[in-house]
Coordinates of C-alpha atoms in Angstrom, one line a residue:
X1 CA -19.0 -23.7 5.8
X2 CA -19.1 -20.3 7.1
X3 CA -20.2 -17.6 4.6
X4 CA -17.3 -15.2 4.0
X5 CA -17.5 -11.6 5.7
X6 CA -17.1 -8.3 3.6
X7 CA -13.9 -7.5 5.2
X8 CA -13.3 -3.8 5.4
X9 CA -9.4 -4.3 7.2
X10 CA -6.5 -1.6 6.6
X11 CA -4.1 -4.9 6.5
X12 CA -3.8 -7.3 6.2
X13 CA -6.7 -7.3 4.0
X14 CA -9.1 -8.7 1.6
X15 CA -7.9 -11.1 -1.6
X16 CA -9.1 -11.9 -4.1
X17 CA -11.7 -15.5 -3.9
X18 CA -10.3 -16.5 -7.2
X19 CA -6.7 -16.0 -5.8
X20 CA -7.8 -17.8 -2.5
X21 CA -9.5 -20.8 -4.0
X22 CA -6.2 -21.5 -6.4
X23 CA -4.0 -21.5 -3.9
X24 CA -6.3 -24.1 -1.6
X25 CA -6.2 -26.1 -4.3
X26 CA -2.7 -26.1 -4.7
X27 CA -1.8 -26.3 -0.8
X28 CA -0.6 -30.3 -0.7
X29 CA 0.6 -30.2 -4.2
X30 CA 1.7 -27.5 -6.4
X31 CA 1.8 -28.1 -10.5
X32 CA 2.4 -32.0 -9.7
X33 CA 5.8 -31.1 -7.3
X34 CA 3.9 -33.4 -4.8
X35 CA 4.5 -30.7 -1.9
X36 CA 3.2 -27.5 -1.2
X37 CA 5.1 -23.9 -2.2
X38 CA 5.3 -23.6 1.5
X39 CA 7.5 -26.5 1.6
X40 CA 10.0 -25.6 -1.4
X41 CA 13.2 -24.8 -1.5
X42 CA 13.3 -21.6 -3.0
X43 CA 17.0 -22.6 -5.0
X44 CA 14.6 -25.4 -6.9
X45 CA 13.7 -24.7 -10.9
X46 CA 9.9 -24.7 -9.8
X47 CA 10.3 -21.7 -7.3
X48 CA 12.5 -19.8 -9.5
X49 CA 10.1 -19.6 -12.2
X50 CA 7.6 -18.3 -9.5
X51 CA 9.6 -15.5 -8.5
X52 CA 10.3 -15.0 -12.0
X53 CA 7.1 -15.1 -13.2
X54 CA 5.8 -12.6 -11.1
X55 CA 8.4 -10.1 -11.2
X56 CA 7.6 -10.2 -15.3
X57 CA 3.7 -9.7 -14.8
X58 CA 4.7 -6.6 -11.9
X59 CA 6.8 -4.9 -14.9
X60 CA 3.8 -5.3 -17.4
X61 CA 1.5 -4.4 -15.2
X62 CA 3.0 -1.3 -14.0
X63 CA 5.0 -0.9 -17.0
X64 CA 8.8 -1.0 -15.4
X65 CA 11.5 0.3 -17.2
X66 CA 13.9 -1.8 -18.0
X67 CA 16.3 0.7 -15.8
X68 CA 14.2 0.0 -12.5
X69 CA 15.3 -3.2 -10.6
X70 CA 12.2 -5.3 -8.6
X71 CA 13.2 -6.6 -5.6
X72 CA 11.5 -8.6 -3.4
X73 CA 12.2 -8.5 0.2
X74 CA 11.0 -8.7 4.2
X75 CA 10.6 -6.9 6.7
X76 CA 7.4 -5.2 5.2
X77 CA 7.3 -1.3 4.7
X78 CA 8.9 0.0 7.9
X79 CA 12.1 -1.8 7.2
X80 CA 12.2 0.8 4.5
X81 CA 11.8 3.6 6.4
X82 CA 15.7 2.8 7.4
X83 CA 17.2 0.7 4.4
X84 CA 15.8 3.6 2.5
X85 CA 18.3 6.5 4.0
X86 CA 21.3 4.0 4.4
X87 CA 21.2 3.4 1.0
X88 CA 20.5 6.9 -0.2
X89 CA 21.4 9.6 1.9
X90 CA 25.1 10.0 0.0
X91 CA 25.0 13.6 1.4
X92 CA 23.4 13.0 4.9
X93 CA 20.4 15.2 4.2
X94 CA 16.6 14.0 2.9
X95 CA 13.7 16.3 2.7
X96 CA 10.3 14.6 4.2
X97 CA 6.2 15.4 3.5
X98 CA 5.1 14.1 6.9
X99 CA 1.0 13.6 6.0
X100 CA 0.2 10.8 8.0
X101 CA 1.6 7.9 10.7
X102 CA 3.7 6.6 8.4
X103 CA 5.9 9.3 6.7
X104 CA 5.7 10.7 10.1
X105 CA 7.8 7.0 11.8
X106 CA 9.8 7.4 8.1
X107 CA 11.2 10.8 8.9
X108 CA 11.6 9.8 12.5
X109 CA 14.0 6.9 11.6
X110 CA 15.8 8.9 9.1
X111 CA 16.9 11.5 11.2
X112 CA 18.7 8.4 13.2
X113 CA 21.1 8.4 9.5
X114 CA 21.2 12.0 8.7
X115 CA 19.5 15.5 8.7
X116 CA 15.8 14.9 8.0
X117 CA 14.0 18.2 6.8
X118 CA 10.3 18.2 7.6
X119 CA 9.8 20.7 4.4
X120 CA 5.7 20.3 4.8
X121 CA 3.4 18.5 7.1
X122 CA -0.7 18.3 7.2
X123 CA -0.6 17.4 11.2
X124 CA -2.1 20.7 11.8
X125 CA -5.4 19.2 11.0
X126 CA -4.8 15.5 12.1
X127 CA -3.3 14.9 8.6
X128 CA -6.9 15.8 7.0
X129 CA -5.4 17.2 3.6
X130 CA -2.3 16.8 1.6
X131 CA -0.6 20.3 1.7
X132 CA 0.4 22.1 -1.4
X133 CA 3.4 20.9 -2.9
X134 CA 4.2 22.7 -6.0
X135 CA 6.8 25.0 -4.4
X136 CA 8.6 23.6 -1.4
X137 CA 12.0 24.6 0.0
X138 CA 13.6 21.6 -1.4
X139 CA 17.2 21.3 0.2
X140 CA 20.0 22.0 -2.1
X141 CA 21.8 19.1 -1.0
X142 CA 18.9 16.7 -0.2
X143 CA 19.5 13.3 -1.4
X144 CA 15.7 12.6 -2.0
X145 CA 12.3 14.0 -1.4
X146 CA 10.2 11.5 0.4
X147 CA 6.0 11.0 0.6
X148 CA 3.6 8.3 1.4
X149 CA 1.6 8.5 -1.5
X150 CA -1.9 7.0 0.2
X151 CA -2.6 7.1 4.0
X152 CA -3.7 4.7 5.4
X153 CA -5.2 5.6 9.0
X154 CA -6.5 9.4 7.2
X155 CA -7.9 8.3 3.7
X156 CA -5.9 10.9 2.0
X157 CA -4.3 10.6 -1.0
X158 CA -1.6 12.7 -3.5
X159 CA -3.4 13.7 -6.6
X160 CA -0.8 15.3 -7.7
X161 CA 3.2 14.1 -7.1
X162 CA 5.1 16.9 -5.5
X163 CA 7.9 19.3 -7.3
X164 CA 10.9 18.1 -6.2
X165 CA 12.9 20.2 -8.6
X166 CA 14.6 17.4 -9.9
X167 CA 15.6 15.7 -6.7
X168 CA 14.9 12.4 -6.6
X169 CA 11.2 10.8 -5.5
X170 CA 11.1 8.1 -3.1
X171 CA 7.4 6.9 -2.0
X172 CA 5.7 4.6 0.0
X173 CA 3.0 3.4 -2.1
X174 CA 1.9 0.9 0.0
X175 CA -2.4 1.0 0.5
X176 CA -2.7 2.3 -3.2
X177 CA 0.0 0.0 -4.7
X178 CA -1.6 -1.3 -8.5
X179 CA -4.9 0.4 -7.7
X180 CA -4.1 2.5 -10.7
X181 CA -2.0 2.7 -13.3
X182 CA 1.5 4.8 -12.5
X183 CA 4.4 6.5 -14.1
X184 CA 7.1 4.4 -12.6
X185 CA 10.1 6.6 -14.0
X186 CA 8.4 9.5 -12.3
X187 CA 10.3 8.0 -8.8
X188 CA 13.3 7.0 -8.1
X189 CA 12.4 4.8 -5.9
X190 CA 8.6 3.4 -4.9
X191 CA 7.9 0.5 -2.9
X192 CA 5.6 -1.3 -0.6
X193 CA 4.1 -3.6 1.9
X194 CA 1.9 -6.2 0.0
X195 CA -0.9 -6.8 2.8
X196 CA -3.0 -4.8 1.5
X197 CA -3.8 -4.5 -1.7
X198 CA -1.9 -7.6 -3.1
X199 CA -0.7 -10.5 -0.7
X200 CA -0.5 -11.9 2.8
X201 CA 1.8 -9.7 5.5
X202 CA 5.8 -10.5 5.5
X203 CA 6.6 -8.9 1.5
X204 CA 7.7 -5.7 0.8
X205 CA 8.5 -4.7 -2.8
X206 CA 10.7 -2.4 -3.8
X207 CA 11.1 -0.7 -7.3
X208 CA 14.4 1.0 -7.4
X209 CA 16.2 2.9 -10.2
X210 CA 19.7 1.3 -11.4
X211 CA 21.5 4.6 -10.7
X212 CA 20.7 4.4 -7.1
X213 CA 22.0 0.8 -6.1
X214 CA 25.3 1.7 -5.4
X215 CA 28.4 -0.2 -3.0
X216 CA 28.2 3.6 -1.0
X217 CA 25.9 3.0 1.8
X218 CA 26.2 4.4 5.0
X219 CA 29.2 2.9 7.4
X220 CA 27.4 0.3 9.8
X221 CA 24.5 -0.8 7.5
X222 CA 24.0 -4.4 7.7
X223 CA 24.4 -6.6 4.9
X224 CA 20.4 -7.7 4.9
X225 CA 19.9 -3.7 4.3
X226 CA 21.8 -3.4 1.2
X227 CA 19.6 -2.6 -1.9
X228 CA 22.9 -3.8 -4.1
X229 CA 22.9 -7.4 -2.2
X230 CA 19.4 -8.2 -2.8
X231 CA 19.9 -6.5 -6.6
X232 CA 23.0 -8.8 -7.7
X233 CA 21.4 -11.9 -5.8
X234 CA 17.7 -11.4 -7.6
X235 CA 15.8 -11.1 -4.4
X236 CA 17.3 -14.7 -3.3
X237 CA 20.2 -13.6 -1.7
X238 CA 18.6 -15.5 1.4
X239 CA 15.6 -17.4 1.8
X240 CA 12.8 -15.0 0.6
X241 CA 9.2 -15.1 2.1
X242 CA 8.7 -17.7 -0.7
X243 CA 4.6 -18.3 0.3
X244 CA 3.9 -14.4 0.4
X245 CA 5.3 -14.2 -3.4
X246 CA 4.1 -16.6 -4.9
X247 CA 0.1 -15.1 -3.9
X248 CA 1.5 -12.1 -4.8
X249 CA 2.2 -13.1 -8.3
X250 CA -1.5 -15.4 -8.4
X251 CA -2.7 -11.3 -7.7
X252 CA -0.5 -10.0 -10.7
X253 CA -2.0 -12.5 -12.8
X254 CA -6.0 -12.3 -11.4
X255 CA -5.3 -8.1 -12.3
X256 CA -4.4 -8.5 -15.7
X257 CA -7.5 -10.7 -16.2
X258 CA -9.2 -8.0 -15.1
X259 CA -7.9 -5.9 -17.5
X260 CA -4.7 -4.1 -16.0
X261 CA -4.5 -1.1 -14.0
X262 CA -6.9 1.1 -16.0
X263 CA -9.6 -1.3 -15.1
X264 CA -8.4 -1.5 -11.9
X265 CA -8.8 2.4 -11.6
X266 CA -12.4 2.4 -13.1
X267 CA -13.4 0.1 -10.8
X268 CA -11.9 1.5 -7.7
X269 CA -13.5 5.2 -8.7
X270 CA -16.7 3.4 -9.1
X271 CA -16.8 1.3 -5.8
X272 CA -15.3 4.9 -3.7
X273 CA -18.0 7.0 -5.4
X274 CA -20.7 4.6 -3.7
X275 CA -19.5 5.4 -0.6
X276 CA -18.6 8.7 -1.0
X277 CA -21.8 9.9 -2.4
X278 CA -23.6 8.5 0.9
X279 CA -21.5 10.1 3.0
X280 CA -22.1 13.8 1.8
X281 CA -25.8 13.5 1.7
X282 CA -25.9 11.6 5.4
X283 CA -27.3 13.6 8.2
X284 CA -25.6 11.3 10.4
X285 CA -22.3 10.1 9.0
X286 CA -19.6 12.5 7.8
X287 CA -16.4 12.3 5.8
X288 CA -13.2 13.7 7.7
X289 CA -11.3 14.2 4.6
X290 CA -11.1 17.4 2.3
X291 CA -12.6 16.7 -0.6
X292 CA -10.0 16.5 -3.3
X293 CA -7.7 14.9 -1.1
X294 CA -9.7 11.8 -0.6
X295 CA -8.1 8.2 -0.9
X296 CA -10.1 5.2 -3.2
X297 CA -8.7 2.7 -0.6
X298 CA -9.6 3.9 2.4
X299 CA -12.2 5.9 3.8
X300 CA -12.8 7.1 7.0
X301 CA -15.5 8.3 8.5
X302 CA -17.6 9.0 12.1
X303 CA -20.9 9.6 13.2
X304 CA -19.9 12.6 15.8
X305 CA -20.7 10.5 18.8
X306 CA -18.4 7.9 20.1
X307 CA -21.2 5.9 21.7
X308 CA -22.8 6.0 18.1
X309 CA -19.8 5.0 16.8
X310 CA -19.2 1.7 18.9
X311 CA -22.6 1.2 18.3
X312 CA -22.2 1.1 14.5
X313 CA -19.3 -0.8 14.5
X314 CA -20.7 -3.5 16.8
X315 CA -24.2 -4.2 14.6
X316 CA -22.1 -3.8 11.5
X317 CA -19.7 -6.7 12.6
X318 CA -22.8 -8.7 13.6
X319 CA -24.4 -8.3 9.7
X320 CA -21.4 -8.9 8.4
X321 CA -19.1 -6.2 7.9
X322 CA -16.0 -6.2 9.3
X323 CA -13.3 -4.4 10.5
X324 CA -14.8 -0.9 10.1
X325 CA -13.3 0.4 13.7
X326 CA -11.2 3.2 12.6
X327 CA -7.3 3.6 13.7
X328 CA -6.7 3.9 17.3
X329 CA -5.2 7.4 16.5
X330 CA -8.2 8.6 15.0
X331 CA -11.3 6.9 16.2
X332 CA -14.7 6.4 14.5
X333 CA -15.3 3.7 11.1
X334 CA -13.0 3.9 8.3
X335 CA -13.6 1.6 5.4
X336 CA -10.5 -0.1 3.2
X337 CA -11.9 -0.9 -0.1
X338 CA -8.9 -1.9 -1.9
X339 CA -8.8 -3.6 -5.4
X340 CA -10.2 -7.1 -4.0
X341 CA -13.2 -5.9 -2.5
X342 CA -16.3 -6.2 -4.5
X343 CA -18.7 -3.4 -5.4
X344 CA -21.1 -5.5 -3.8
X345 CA -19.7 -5.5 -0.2
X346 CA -19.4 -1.3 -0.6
X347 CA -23.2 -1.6 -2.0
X348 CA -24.6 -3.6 0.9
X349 CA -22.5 -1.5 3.1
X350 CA -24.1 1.9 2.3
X351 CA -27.9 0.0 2.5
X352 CA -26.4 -0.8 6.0
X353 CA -25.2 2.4 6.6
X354 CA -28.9 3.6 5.9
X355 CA -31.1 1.6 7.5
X356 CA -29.0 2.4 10.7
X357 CA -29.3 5.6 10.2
X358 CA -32.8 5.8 10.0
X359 CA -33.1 3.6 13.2
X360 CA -30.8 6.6 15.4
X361 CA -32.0 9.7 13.7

């Protein structure tokens, strides 16, 4: 058998070997049902008490109030980017932080539904830094105030959530989802893609307030896009990527034996310090993120040569490592060391990282 990689992929991305090695297991026959969870109808009591079951450990882990509703649903993250303002723009207007890719496409597609403000943006310096947010010109009439929490291709990250002067947060939480605890009822709405921090590509989750699921949608949005639909109907309302939950909820339960979300964090801080130390002393490989903006998921970073840079990437993929080519938008090595990477892989990586170092000095 081939010895697994240490695979450094934006998404989708590592899982746990626990998680990976309980499922094989259960592949031909789950909990004596004599078929596969693949194979189940998602109406039977078995598959019910999946879903169920991992819906419950989410809200413990994250602490959900019992006001929130957890759905559930496909399409992964940029189906939210238009569910989100057909549900929610009431007043046709929704005030976007555009620091990365992603909140970039998310204010794109809202403007389709409505009057999208672009009230900050860190695109002046590639999406480097998060800009201040502590006095923006919210919109009077703004629906919601929109952010993606963690990017992805830039390895920034919010520290601290933006003033919204009590309009409602919605935030794609997406490469950072359960890497830390979170104060749920600080947003109104937070959801995201599970591929990379929690499950295989094809599930988005969606935690969304009560208040907010509403019959009022915008005219022409399709049934499939109604928040209320997939509310009333318990995230069955058709057939749901049954596989992709039921990892995720084998991931809820492998994090609380790990000791929750505050573990998680230590963890995290520990494994992104590694790397981060390395790359401030380097002579030869340099961060591209301001300092106290920097993501514990992902982490990019180049040598200042592009040459150098393929270089790396192809003797790192030979040893091992994999997946260290950075976005096609930004170039260079970036490094995704979500919750299921182990501090070993970031460990050997920096040895790695070292030795080559010394080799093209």
């Amino acid at each position: 058998m081939k010895v697994r990689v240490y695979n450094f992929s934006a998404g989708p991305a590592v899982l746990p070997e626990e998680v990976l090695k309980e499922a094989a297991e259960e592949m031909l026959d789950y909990q004596g049902s004599g078929m596969s969870v693949m194979e189940m109808s998602h109406r039977s009591k078995t598959y019910d008490k999946i879903i169920k079951d991992a819906e419950a450990d989410l809200r413990e882990l994250m602490q959900i109030p019992d006001n929130y509703k957890v759905l559930f649903l496909q399409g992964g993250a940029s189906s939210q980017f238009a569910m989100i303002p057909m549900n929610l723009m009431k007043n046709g207007v929704a005030d976007y932080i555009v620091t990365g890719q992603w909140a970039k496409k998310a204010y794109q597609e809202a403007s389709i539904y409505g009057k999208a403000n672009k009230i900050a943006s860190s695109e002046d310096e590639t999406f480097s830094y998060i800009p201040d947010c502590s006095d923006l010109p919210i919109s009077e009439d703004a629906d919601y105030v929109y952010i993606c929490e963690n990017n992805t291709i830039y390895g920034t990250k919010f520290k601290t959530l933006p003033n919204t002067k009590g309009k409602p947060l919605v935030a794609d939480v997406s490469s950072c989802f359960l890497s830390e605890p979170v104060d749920v009822s600080k947003y109104a709405l937070i959801y995201g893609g599970v591929q990379k921090n929690i499950g295989p590509a094809g599930v988005v989750i969606v935690i969304i307030r009560e208040d907010l699921i509403t019959e009022e949608v915008l005219p022409g949005t399709p049934t499939m896009f109604k928040y209320k639909i997939h509310a009333d109907n318990e995230s069955l309302y058709n057939t749901p990527p049954a596989y992709g939950i039921y990892i995720c909820g084998k991931v809820f339960k492998w994090l609380k034996k790990q000791g929750g979300l505050e573990a998680m964090k230590a963890y995290n801080e520990k494994k992104a310090k590694i790397l981060y130390d390395f790359l401030d002393e380097s002579s030869l490989f340099k961060g591209t993120v301001r300092k106290e903006d920097r993501s514990l998921m992902n982490v990019p970073f180049v040598t200042g040569s592009e040459e150098l840079d393929a270089k790396f990437i192809k003797e790192a993929t030979a040893a091992g490592f994999v997946n260290l080519k950075g976005h096609r938008s930004v170039g260079g090595m970036r490094a995704s060391i979500y919750n299921a990477m182990p501090i070993e892989g970031v460990e050997k990586l920096v040895a790695f990282m070292k030795e080559f170092e010394k080799n093209n000095a």
